[in-house]
Short mmCIF file of C-alpha atoms and ligand atoms in Angstrom, two decimals:
data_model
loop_
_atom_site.label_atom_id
_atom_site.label_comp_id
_atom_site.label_asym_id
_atom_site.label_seq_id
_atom_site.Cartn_x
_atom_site.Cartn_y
_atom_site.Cartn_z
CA UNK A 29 3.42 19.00 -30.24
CA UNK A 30 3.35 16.47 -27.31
CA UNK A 31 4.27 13.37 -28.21
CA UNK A 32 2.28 10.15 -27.76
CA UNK A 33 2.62 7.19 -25.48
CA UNK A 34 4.78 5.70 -27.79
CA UNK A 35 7.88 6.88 -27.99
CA UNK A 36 8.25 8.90 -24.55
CA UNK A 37 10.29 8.59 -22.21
CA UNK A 38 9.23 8.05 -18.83
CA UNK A 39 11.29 8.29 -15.96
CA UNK A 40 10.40 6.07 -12.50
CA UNK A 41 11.00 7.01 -9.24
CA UNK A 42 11.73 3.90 -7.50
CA UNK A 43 13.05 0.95 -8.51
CA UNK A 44 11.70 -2.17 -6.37
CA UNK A 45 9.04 -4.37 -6.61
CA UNK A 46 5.99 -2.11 -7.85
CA UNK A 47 8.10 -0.41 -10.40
CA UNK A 48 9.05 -3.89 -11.73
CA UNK A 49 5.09 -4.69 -12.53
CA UNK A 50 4.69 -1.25 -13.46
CA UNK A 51 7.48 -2.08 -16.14
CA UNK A 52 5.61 -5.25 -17.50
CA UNK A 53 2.63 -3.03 -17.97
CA UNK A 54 4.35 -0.58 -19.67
CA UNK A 55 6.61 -2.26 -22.20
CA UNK A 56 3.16 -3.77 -24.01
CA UNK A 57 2.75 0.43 -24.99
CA UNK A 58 6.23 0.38 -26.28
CA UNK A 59 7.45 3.55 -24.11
CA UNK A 60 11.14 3.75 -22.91
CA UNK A 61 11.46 3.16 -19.35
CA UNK A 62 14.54 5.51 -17.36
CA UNK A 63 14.46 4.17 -13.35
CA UNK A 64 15.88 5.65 -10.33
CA UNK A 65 16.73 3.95 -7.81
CA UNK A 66 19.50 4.03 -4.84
CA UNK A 67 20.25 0.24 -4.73
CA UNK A 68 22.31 -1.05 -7.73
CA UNK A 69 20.32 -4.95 -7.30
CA UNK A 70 16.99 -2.92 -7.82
CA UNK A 71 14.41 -5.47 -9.01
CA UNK A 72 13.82 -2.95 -11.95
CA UNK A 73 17.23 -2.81 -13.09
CA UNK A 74 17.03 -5.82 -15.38
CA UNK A 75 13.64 -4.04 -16.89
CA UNK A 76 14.59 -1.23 -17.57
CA UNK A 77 16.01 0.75 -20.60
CA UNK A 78 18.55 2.76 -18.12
CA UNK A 79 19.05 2.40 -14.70
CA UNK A 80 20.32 5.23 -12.23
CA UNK A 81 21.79 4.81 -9.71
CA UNK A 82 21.17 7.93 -7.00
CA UNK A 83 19.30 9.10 -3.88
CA UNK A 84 15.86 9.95 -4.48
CA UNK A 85 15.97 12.56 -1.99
CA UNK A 86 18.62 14.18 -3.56
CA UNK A 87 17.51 17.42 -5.40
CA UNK A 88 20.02 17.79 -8.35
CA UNK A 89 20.23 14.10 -8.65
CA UNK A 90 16.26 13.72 -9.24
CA UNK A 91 16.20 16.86 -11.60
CA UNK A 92 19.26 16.31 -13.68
CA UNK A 93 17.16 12.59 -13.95
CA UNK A 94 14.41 13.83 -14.50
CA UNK A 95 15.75 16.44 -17.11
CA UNK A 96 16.56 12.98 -19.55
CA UNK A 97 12.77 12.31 -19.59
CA UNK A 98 9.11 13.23 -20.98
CA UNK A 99 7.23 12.45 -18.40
CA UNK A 100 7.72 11.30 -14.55
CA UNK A 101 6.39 9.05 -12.11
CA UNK A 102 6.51 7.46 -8.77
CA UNK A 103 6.78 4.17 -6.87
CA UNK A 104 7.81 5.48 -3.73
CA UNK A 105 6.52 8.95 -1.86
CA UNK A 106 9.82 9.78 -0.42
CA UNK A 107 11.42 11.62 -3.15
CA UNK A 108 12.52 15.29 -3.25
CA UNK A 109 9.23 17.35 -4.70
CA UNK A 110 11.69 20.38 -5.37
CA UNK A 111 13.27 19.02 -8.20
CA UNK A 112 9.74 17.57 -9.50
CA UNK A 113 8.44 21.33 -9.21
CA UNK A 114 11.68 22.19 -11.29
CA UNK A 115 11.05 19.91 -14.21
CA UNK A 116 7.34 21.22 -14.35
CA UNK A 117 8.71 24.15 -14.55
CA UNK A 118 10.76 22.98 -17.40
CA UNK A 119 7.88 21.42 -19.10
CA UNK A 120 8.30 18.26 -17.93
CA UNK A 121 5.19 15.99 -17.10
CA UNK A 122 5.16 15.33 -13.58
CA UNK A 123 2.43 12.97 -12.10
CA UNK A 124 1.18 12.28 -9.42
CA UNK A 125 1.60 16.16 -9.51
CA UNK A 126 4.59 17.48 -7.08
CA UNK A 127 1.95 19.16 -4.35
CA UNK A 128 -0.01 16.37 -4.45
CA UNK A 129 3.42 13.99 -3.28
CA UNK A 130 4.30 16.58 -1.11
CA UNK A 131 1.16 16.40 0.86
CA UNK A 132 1.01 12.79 0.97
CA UNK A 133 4.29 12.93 2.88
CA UNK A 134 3.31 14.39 5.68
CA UNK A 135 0.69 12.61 7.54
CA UNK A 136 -0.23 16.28 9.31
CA UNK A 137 -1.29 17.90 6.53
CA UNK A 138 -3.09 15.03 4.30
CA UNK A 139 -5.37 14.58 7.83
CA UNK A 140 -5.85 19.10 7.76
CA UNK A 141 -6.73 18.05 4.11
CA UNK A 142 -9.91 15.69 4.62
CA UNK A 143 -11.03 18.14 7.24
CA UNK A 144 -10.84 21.17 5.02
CA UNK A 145 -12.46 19.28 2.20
CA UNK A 146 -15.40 17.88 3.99
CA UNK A 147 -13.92 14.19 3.74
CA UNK A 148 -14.90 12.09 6.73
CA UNK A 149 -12.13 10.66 8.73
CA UNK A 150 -11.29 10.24 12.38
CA UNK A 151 -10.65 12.81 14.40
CA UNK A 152 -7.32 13.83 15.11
CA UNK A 153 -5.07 16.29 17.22
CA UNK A 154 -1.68 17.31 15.62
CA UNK A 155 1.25 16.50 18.42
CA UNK A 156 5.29 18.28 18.26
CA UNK A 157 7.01 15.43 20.02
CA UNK A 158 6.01 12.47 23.16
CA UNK A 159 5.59 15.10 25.70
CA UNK A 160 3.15 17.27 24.04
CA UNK A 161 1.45 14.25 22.80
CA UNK A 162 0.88 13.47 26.76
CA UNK A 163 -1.24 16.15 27.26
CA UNK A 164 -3.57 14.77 25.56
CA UNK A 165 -4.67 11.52 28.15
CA UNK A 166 -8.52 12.86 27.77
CA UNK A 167 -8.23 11.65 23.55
CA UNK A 168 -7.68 8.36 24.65
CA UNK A 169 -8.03 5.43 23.33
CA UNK A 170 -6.19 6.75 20.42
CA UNK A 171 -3.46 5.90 17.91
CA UNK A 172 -0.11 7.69 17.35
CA UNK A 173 0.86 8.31 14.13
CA UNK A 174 4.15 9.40 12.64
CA UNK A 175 3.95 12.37 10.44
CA UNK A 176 6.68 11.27 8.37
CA UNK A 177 8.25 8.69 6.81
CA UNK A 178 6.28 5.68 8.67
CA UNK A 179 5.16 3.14 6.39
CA UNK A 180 4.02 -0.68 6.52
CA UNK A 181 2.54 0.42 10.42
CA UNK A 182 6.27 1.20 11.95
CA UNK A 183 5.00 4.89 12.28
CA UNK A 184 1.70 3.80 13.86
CA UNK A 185 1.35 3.05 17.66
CA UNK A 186 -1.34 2.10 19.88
CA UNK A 187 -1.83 4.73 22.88
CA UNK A 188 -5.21 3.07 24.87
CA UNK A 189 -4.24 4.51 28.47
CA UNK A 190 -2.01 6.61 29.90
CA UNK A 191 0.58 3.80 30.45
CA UNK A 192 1.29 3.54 26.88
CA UNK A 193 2.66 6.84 26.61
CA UNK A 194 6.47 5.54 26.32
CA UNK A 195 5.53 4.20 22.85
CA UNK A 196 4.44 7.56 21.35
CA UNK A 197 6.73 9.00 18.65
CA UNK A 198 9.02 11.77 20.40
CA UNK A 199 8.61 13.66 16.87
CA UNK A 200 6.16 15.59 14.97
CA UNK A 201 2.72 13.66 14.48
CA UNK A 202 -0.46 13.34 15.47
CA UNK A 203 -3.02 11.21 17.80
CA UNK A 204 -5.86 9.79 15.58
CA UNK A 205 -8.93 8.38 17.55
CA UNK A 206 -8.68 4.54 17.88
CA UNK A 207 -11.61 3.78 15.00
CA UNK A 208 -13.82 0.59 16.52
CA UNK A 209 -13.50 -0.56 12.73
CA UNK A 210 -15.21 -3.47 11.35
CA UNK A 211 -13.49 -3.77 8.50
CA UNK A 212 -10.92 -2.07 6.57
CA UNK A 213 -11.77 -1.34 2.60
CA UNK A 214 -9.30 -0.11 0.01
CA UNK A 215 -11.02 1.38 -3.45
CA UNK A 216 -8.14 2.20 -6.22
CA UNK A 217 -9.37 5.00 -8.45
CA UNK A 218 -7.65 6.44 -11.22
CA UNK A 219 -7.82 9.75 -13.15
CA UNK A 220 -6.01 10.70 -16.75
CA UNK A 221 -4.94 13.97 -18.45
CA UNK A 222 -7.91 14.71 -19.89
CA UNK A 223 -10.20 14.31 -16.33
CA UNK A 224 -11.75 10.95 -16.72
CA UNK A 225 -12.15 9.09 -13.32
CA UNK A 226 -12.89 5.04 -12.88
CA UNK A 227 -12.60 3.20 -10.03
CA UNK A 228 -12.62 -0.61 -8.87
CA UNK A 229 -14.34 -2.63 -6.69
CA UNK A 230 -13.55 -2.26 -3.07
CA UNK A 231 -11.16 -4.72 -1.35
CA UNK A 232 -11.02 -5.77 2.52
CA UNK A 233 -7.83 -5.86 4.00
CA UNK A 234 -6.71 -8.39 6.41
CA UNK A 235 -4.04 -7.39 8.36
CA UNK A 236 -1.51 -9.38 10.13
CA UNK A 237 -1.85 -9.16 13.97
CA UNK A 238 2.20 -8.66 15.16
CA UNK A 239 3.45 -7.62 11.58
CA UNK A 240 1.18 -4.67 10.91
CA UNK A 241 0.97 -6.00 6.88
CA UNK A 242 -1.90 -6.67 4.60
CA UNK A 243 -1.93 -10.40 5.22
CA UNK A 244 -5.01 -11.10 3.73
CA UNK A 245 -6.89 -9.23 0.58
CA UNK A 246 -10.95 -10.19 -0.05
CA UNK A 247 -11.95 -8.87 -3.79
CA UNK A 248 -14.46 -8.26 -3.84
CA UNK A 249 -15.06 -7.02 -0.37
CA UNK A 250 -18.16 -8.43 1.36
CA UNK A 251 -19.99 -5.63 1.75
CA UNK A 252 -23.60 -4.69 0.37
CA UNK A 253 -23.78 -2.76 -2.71
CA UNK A 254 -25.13 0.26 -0.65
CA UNK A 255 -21.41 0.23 1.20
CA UNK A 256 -20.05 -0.26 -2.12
CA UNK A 257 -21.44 2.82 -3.20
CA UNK A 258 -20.60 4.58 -0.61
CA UNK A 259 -16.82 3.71 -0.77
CA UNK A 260 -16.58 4.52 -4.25
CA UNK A 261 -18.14 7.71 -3.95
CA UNK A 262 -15.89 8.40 -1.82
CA UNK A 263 -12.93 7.50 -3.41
CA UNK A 264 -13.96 9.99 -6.39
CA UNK A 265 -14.34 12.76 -3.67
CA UNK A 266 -10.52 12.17 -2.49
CA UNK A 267 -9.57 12.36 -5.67
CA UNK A 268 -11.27 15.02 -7.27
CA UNK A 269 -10.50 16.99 -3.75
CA UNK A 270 -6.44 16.12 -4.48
CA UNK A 271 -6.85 17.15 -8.01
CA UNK A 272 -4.27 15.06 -9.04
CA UNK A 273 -3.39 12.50 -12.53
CA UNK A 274 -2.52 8.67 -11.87
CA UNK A 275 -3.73 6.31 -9.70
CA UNK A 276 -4.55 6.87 -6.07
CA UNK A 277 -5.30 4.03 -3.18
CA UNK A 278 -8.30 4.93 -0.55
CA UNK A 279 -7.95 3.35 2.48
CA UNK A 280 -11.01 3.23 4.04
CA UNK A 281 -12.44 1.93 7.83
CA UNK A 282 -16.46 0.75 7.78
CA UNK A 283 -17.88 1.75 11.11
CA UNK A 284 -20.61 -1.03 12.82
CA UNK A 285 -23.18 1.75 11.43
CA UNK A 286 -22.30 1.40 8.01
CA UNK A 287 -20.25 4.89 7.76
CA UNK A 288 -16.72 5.15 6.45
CA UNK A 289 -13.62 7.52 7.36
CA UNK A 290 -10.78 7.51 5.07
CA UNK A 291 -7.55 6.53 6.50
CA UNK A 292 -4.91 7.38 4.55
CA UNK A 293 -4.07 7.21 0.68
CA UNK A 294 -1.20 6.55 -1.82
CA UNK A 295 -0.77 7.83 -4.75
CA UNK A 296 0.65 5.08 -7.15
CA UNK A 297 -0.05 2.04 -7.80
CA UNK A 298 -0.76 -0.14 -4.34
CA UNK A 299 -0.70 -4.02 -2.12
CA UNK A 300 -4.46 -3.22 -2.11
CA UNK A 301 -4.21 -3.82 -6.13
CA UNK A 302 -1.93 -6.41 -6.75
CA UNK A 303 -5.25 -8.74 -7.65
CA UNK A 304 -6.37 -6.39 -10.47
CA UNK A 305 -3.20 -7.89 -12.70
CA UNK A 306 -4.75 -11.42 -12.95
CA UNK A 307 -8.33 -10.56 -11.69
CA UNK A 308 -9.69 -7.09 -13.41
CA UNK A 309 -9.57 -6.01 -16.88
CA UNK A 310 -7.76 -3.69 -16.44
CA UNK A 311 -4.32 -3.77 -14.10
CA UNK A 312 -3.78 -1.06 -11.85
CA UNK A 313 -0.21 -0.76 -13.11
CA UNK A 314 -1.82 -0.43 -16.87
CA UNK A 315 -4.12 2.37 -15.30
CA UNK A 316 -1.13 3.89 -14.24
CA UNK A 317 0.32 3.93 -17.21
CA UNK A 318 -2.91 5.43 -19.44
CA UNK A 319 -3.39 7.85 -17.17
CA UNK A 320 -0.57 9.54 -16.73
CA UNK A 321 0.20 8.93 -20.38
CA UNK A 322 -3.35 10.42 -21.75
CA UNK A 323 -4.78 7.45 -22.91
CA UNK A 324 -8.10 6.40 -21.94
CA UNK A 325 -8.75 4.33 -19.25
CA UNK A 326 -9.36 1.06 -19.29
CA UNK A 327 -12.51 -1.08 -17.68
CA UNK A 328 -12.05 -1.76 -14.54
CA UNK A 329 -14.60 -4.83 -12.98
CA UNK A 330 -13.49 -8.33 -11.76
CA UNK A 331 -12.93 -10.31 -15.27
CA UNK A 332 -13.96 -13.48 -13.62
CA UNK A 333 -16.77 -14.05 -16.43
CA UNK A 334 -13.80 -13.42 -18.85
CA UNK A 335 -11.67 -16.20 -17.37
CA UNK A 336 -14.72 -18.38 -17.31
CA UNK A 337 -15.36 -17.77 -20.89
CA UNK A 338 -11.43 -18.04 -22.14
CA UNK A 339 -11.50 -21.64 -19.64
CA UNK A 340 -14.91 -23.32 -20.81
CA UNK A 341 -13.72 -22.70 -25.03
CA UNK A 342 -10.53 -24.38 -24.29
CA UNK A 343 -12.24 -27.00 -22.05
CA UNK A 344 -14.72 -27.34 -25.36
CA UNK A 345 -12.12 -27.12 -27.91
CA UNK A 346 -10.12 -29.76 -25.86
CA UNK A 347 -12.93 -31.95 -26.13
CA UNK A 348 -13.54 -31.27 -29.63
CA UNK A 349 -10.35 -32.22 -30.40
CA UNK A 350 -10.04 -35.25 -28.55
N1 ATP B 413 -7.45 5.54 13.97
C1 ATP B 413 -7.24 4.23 13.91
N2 ATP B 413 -8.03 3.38 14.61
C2 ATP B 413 -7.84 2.04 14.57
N3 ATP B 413 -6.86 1.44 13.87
C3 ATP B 413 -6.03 2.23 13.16
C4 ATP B 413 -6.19 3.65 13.12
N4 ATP B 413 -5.23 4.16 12.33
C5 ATP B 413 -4.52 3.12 11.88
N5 ATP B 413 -4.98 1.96 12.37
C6 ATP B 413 -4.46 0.60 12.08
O1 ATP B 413 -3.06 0.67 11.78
C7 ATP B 413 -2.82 0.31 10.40
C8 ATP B 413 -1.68 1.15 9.84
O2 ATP B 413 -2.07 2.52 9.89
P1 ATP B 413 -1.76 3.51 8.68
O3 ATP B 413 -2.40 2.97 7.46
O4 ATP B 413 -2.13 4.88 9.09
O5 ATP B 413 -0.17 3.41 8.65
P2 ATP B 413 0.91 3.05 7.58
O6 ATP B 413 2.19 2.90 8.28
O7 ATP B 413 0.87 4.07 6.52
O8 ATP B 413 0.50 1.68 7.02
P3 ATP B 413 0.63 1.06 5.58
O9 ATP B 413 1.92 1.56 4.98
O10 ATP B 413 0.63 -0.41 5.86
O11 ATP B 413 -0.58 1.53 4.83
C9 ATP B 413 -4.16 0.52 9.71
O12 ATP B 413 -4.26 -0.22 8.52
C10 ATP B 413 -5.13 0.06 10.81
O13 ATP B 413 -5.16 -1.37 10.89
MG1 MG B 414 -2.10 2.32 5.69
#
């Protein structure tokens, strides 16, 4: 019989930042939390139930981890998917599931993805290392992408003319068309064990101009409701498409015209999100958690009437009082 949310174990892979307000979600459900994590000053260490110490990358370290847990999850995609196929194999829980990770990795196959599933995104030529990529001079403007392991935009460069070839990636990757974007959106949709899918309001992202980070988030995003729809429809497409349990970030570019491509996604909890802990119902680390742990999910919209409501009966019981 599988147990319930209470009383598993789950097992995190990562230990930093979003893994620490994962854990503060979590420990309201009363499930033991098991992190991995190759820095012994992880920000989860404190948090957690047990702490690992190991490299995430490192097959028998992540099974034998894995092995002392119900269920596990991610904070980070750069983990070894082997040993997450070998504890499904096991009968371990594994979500997001292993192929899913895998294909996240690897920025070459989650763009073959959206074309072979009919999801709009840019277009996009795949590249083996800076001198291949230079044959391509007729695709520009156009941005060079890292296939793996780029994150926070250090994998991402900016290729408008022929000049700027010195500052593609002399590695495996691929030339995106540079989108004339007018903003970017991010919709964070979530789907549990049993196949039920919600989603929350779309975000704008601001982006810092030398940095390459979200500087800025906008929730909700000003956009009409029409966009709206449109971004959350499509954030159920990516994620029925992926087939996949947990939560999954959409990042999305608007087009002048109202259209939308889908940039790339991450599948955990995301900096397009942090808002939902004090400003939705429901936190997208608590999604998380029900999801992957078969519990229903929870209501997603902005909770400012709730704040409202919980501020003007203490304002009126203040008064009262006084
Ligand atoms: N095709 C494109 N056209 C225009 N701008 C782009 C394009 N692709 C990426 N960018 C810009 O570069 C940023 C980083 O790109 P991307 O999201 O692919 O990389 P990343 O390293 O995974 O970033 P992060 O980890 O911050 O999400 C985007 O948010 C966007 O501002
Ligand atoms: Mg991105």
């Amino acid at each position: 019989m599988k147990k319930t949310a209470i009383g598993k174990t789950l097992g995190i892979l990562g230990g930093g930042q979003l893994g620490r307000m994962f854990i503060q979600s979590a420990i309201s459900y009363n499930a033991t939390i098991h992190i991995l994590d190759p820095d012994a000053a992880a920000p989860c260490r404190p948090l957690a139930h047990q702490f690992t110490q190991g490299d995430l990358l490192d097959e028998e370290t992540v099974f034998q981890f894995g092995m002392q847990c119900d269920l596990i999850t991610i904070e980070i995609e750069k983990v070894n998917t082997n040993a997450l196929k070998r504890l499904q194999a096991a009968g371990k829980e594994v979500y997001p599931e292993p192929e899913v990770i895998q294909l996240i990795q690897d920025k070459r196959l989650q763009k073959a993805f959206y074309e072979e599933h009919g999801i709009p995104t840019a277009p996009f030529r795949l590249t083996s290392d800076r001198a291949d990529a230079q044959r391509h001079t007729d695709f520009l403007p156009a941005v060079h992408k890292l296939g793996r392991d780029g994150y926070d935009g250090r994998g991402v460069q900016i290729i408008r003319e022929a000049a700027d070839w010195d500052k593609a990636f002399d590695a495996p990757g691929l030339l995106e068309k540079l989108v004339p974007f007018s903003l970017e959106l991010a919709v964070i949709v979530a789907k549990n064990t049993a196949g039920e899918v919600k989603s929350y309001p779309a975000v704008a992202c601001a982006f810092h101009p030398t940095a390459n980070l979200v500087e800025y988030l906008y929730a909700p995003a000003p956009i009409s409701p029409e966009v709206e729809a449109c971004a959350q429809a499509l954030a159920r497409q990516v994620i029925d498409a992926l087939d996949m349990t947990g939560i999954l970030a959409v990042e999305m570019f608007l087009l002048e015209d109202g259209s939308l491509l889908v940039n790339e996604v991450a599948p955990r909890p995301h900096n397009s999100g942090h808002h939902t802990i004090e400003g939705n119902f429901t936190s997208q680390f608590e999604q998380h958690f029900r999801a992957i742990m078969g519990l229903p999910l929870g209501d997603t919209p902005c909770a400012a009437l709730r704040l409202w409501l919980i501020y003007s009966v203490r304002l009126v019981s203040r008064v009262k009082r006084s």
